[in-house]
mmCIF file of C-alpha atoms in Angstrom:
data_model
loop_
_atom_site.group_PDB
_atom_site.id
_atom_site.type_symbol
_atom_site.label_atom_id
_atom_site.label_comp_id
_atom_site.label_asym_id
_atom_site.label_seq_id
_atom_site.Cartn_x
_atom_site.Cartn_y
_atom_site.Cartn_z
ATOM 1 C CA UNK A 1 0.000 0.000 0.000
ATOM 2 C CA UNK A 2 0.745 3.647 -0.431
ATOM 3 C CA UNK A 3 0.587 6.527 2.335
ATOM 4 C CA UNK A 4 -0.001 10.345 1.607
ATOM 5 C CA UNK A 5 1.899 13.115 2.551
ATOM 6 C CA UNK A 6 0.212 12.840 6.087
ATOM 7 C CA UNK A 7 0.688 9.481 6.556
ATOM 8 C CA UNK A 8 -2.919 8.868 7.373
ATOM 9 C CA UNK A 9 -4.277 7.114 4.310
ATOM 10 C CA UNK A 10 -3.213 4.051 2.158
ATOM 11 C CA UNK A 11 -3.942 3.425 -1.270
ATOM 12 C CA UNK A 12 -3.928 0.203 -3.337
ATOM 13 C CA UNK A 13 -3.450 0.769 -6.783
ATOM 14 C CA UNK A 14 -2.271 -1.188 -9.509
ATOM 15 C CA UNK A 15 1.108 -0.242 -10.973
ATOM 16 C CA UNK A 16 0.108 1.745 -13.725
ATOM 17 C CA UNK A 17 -3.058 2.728 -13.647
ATOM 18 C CA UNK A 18 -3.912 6.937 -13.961
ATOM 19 C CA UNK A 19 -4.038 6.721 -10.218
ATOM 20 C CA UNK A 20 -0.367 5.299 -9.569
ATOM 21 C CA UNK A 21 0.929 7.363 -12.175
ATOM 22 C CA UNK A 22 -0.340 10.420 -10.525
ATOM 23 C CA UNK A 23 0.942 9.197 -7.240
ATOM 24 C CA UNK A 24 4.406 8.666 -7.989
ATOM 25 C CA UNK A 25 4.117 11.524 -10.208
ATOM 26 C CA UNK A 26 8.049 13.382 -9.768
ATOM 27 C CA UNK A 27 10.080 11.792 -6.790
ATOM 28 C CA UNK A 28 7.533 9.913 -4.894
ATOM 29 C CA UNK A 29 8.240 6.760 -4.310
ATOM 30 C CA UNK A 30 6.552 3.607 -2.768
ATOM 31 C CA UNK A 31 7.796 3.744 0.903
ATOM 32 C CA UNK A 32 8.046 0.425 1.142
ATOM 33 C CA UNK A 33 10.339 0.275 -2.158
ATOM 34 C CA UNK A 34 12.597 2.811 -0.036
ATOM 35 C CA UNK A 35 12.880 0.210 2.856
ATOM 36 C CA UNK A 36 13.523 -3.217 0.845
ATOM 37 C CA UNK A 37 16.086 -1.386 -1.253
ATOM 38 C CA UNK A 38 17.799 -0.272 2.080
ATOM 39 C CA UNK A 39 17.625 -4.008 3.124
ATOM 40 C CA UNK A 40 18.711 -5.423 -0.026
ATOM 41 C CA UNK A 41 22.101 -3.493 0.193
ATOM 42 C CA UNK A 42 22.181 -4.907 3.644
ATOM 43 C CA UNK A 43 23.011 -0.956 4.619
ATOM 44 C CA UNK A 44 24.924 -0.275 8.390
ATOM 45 C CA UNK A 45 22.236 2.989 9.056
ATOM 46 C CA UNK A 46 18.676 3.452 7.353
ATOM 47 C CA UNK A 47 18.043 7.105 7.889
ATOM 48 C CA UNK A 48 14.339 8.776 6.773
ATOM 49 C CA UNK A 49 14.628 12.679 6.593
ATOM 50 C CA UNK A 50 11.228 14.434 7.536
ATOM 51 C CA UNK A 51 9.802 17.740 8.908
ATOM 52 C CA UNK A 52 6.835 17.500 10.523
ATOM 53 C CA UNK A 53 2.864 19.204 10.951
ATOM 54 C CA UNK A 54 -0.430 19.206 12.620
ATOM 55 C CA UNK A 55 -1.911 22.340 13.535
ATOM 56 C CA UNK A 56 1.041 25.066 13.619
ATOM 57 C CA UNK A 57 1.520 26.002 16.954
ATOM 58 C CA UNK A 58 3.966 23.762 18.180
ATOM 59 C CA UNK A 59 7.734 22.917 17.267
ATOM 60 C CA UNK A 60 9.420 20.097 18.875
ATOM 61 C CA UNK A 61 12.046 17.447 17.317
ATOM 62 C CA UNK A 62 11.135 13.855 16.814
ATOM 63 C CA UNK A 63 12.667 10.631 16.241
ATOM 64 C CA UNK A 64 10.439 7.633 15.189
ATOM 65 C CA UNK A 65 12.183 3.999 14.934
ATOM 66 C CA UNK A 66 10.421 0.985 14.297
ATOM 67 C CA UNK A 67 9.166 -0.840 17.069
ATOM 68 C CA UNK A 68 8.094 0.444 20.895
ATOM 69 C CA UNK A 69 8.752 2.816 23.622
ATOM 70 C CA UNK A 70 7.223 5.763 24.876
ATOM 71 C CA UNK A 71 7.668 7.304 28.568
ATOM 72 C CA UNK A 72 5.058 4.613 29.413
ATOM 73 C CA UNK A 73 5.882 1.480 26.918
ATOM 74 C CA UNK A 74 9.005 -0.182 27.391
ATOM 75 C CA UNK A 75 11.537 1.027 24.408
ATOM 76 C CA UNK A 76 12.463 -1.634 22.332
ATOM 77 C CA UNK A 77 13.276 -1.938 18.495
ATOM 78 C CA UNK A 78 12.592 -4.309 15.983
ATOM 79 C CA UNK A 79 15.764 -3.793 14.755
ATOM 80 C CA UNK A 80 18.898 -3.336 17.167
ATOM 81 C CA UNK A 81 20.526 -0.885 17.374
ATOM 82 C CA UNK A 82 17.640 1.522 16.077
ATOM 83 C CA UNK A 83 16.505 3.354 19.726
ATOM 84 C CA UNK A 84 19.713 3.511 20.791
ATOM 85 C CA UNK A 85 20.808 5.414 16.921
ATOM 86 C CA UNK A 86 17.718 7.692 17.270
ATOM 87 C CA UNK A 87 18.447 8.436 20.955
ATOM 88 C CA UNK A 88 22.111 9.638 20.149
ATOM 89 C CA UNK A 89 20.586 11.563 16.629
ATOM 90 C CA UNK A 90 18.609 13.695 18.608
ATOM 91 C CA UNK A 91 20.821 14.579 21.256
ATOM 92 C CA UNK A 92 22.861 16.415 18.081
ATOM 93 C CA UNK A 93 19.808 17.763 16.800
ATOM 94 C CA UNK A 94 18.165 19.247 19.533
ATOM 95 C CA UNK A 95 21.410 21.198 19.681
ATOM 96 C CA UNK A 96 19.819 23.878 17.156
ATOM 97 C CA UNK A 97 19.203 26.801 18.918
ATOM 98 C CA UNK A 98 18.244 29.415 16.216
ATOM 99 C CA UNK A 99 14.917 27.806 16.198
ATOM 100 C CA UNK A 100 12.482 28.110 19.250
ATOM 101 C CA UNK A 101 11.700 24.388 20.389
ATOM 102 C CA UNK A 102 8.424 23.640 22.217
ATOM 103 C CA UNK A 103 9.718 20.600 24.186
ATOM 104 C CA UNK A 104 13.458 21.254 25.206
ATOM 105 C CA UNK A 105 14.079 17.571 24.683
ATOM 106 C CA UNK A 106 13.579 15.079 21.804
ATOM 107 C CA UNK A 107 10.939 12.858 21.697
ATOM 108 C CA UNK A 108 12.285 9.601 21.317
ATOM 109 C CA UNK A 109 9.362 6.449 20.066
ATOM 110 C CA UNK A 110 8.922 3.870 19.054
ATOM 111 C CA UNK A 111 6.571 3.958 15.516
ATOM 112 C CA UNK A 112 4.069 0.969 16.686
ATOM 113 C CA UNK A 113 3.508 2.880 20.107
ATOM 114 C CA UNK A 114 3.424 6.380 18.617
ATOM 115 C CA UNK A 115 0.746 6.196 15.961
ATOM 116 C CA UNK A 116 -2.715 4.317 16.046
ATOM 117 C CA UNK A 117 -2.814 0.723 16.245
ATOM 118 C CA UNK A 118 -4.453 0.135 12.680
ATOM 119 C CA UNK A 119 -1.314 1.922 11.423
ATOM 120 C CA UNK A 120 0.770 -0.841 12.388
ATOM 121 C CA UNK A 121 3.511 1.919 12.810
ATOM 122 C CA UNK A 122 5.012 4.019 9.537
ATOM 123 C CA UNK A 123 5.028 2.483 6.212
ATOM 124 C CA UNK A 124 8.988 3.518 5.390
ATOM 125 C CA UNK A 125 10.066 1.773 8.682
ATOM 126 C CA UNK A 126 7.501 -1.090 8.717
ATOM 127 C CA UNK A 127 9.985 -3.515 6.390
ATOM 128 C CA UNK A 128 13.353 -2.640 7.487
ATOM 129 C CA UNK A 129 15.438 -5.573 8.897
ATOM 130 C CA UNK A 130 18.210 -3.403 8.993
ATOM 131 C CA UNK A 131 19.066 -1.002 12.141
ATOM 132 C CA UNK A 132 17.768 2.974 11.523
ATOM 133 C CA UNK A 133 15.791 5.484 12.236
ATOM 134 C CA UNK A 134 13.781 8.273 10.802
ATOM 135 C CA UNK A 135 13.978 12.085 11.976
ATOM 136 C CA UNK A 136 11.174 14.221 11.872
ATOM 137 C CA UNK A 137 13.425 17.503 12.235
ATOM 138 C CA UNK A 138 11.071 20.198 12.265
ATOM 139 C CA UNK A 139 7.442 21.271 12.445
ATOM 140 C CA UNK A 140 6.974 23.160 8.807
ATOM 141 C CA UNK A 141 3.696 24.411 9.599
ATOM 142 C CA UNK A 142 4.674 26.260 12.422
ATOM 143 C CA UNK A 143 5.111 29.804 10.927
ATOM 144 C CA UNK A 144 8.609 31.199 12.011
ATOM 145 C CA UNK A 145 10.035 27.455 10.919
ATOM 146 C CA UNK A 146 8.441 27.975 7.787
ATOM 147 C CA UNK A 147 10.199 30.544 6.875
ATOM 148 C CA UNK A 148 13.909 29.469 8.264
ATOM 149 C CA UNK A 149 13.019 25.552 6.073
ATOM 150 C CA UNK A 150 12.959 28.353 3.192
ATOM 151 C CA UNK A 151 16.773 29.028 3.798
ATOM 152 C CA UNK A 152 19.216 27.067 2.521
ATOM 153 C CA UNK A 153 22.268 27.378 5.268
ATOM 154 C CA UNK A 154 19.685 26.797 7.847
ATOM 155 C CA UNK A 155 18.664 23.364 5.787
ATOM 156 C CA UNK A 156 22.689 22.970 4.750
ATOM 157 C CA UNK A 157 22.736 23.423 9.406
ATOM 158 C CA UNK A 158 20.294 20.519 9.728
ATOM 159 C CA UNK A 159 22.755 18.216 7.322
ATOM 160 C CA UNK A 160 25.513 19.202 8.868
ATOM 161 C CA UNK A 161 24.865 17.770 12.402
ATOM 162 C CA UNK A 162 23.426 14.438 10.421
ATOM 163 C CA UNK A 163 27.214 14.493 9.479
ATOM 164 C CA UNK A 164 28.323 14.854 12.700
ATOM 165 C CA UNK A 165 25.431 12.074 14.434
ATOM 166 C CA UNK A 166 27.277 9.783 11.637
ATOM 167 C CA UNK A 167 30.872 10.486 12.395
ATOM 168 C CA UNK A 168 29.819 9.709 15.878
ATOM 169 C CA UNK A 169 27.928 6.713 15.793
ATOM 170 C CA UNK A 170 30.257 4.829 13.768
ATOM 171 C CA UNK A 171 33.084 6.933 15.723
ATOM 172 C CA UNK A 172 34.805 8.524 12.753
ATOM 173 C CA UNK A 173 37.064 11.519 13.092
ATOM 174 C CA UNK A 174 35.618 14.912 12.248
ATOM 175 C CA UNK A 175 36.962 16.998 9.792
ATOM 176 C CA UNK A 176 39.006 19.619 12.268
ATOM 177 C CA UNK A 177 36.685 22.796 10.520
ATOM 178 C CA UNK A 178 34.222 25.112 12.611
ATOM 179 C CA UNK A 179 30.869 26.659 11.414
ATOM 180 C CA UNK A 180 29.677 30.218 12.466
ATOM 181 C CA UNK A 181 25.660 30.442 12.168
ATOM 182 C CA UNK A 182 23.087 32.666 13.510
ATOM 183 C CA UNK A 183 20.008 34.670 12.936
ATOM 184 C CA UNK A 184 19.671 38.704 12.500
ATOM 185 C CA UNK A 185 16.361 40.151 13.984
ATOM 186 C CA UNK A 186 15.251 43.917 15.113
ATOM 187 C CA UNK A 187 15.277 43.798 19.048
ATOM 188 C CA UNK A 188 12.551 46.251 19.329
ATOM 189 C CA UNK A 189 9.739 45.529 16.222
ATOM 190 C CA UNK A 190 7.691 42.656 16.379
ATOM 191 C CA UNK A 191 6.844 40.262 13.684
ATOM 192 C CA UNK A 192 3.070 42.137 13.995
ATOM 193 C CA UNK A 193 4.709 45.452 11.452
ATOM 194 C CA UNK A 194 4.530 42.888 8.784
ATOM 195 C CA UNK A 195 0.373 43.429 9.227
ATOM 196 C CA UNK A 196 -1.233 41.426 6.596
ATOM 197 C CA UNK A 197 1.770 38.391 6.978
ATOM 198 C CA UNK A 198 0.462 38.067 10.549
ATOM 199 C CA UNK A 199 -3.351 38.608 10.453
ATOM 200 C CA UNK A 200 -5.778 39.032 7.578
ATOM 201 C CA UNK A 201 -8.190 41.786 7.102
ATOM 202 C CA UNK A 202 -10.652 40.385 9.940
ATOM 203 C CA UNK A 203 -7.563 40.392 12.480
ATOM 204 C CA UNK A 204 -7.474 36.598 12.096
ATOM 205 C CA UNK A 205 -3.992 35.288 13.012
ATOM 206 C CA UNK A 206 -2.368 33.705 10.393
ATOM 207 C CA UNK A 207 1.505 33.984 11.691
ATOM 208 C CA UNK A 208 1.408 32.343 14.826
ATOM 209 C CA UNK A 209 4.544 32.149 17.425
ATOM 210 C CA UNK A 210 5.047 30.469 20.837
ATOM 211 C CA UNK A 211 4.194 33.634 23.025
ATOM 212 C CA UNK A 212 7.545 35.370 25.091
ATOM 213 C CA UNK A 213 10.275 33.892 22.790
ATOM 214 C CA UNK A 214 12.714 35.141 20.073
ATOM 215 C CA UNK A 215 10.188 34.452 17.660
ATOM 216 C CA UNK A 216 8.103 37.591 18.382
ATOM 217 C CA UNK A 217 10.964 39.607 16.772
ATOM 218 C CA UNK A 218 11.436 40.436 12.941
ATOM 219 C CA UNK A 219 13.328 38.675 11.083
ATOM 220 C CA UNK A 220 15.684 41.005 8.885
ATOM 221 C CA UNK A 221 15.775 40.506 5.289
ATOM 222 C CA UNK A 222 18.850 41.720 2.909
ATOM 223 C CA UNK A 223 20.812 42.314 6.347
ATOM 224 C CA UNK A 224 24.763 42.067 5.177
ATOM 225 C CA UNK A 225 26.489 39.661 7.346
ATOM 226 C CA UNK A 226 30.682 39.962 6.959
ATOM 227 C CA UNK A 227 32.885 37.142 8.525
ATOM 228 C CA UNK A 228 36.167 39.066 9.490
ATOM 229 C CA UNK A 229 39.669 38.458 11.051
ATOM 230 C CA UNK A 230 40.532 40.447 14.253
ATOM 231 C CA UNK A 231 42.290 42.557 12.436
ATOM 232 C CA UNK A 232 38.734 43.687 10.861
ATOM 233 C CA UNK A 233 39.786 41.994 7.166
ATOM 234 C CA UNK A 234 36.512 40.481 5.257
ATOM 235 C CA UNK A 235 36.950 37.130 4.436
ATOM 236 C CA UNK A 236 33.532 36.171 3.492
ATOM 237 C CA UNK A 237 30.097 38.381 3.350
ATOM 238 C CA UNK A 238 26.801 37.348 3.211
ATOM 239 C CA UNK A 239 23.499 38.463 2.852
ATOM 240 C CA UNK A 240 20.034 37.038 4.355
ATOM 241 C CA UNK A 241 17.315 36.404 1.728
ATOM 242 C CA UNK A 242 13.515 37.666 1.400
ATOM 243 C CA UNK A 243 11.884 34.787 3.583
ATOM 244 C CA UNK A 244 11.598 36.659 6.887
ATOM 245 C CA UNK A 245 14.099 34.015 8.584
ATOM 246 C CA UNK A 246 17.229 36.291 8.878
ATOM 247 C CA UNK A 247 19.276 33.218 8.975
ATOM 248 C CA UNK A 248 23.323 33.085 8.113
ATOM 249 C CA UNK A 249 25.576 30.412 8.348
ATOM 250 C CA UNK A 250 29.583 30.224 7.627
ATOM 251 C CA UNK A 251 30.838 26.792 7.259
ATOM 252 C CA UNK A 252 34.524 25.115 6.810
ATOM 253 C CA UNK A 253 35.884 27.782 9.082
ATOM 254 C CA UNK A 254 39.589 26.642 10.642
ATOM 255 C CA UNK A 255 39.283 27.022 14.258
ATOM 256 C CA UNK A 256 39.644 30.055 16.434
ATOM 257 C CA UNK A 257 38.314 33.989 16.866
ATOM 258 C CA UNK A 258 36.173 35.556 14.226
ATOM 259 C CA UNK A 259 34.571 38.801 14.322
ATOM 260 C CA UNK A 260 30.825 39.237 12.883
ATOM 261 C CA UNK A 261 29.641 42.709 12.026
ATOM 262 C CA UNK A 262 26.012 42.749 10.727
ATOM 263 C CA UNK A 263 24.628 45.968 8.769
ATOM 264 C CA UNK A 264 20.808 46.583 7.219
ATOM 265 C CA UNK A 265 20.459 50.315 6.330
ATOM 266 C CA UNK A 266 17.807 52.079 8.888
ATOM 267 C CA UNK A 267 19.229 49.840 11.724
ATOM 268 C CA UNK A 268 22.145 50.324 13.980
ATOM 269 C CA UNK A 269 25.298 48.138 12.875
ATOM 270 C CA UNK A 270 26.780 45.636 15.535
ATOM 271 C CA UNK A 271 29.445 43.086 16.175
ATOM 272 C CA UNK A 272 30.135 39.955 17.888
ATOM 273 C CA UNK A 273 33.067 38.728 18.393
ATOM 274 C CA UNK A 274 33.487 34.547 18.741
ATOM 275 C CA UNK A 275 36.056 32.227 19.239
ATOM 276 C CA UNK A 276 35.092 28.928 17.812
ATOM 277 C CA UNK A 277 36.753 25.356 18.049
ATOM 278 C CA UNK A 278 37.120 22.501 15.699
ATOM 279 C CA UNK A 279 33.714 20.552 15.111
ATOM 280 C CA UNK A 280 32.227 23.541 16.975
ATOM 281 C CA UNK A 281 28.460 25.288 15.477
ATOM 282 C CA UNK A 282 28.663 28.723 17.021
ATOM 283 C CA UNK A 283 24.988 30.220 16.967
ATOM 284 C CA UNK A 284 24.666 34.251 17.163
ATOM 285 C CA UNK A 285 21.483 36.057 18.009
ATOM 286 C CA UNK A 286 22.101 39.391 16.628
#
């Protein structure tokens, strides 16, 4: 059978029919397909890349492997090592602080126990008989996540501690390089001067935000971000894009102090000065 996007229907169609063609229209794919091809290989780590949604107000990280476990069920996976992989995966990515997390810890579960028992668990991790997980990284539909999933360093972020869970796991040696990340935002306008973004003409909110946390603020676009030496010498620049994420990310830095001076015409300039060490992600809120 076949699963939507939401994970909440199957479908049984013969291969092809108008129907299947429409479903595996693009890069779809049969999730099942995914799994046996992963078990066919016989591969060390089966990893399923996700962001997540239900109704847009929350924003917590989640890591689903096939079998049980829950704060009340026993954890155990059908395939060993699998908890124990998702367990270390999001201790790494919970480590992203330019987002604003609504549970300060991962959730950690088993597929059977997390979803409802006709389910059976999720149809990419239902075949596997080799050891993995899948990583549902993000909520997409809540707003202010939205909009930093638009930008690609903040996506390029999200990879990069994958890399590190890897290296780790199968305790490889880091490359010895540092990445400098962070968002720009206005520390006294609220994401409410974008009006219509926010609320429609009948004041109905349509930009929501977990109340009293950085994601009140505005995001700034076009802000110009340069990387310098101590001795004030550029060595890279960038600039943050239109998506109302303010987001900026240096990577393959060689270890040690870096100076960060952000600019946006109408706004005061600023710097931050940051020493960083090898396999380090510094994180600036400017």
């Amino acid at each position: 059978g076949w699963r939507d996007i939401n994970e909440s229907h199957y479908y049984d169609y013969a291969e092809g029919t108008p129907e299947y063609n429409e479903l595996i229209a693009g890069d779809d794919r049969q999730l099942s397909a995914i799994a046996e091809e992963a078990n066919a290989n016989e591969v060390d780590h089966f990893l399923s890349i996700h962001s997540n949604a239900q109704n847009g107000n929350q924003n917590y990280l989640l890591m689903l492997f096939r079998g049980y476990g829950s704060p009340s069920v026993a954890y155990k996976a059908t395939t060993p090592p699998s908890y124990e992989m998702a367990t270390m995966a999001g201790q790494i990515q919970i480590k992203n602080q330019l987002t604003v997390w609504s549970s300060a810890a991962p959730l950690i579960r088993g597929d059977i126990t997390f979803y409802p028992a006709d389910w059976n668990g999720l149809g990419v991790l239902r075949p596997l008989t080799v050891p993995g997980h899948l990583s549902e990284g993000s909520f997409h539909d809540y707003a202010p996540e939205t909009h930093r999933l638009m930008n690609d360093d903040y996506c390029h972020l999200e990879a990069l501690r994958m890399f590190q869970y890897f290296h780790k796991w199968f305790q490889r040696e880091l490359p010895k390089t540092a990445c400098i990340s962070g968002w720009v935002k206005s520390s006294n306008q609220t994401i409410e001067v974008l009006g219509d973004l926010v609320r429609d003409a009948k004041g109905k909110l349509l930009y929501y935000y977990l109340p009293n946390t950085d994601d009140q603020w505005l995001p700034l676009n076009e802000a110009t971000i340069k990387l310098c030496d101590t001795e004030g010498n550029v060595l890279q620049t960038k600039v943050t894009d239109n998506w109302y994420n303010g987001i900026f990310a240096f990577f393959d830095l060689e270890p040690g102090t870096y100076v960060v001076k952000v600019e946006k015409g109408g706004y005061i300039s600023t710097e931050e000065t940051v020493t960083v060490a090898a396999e380090d992600i510094a994180q600036l809120k400017v």
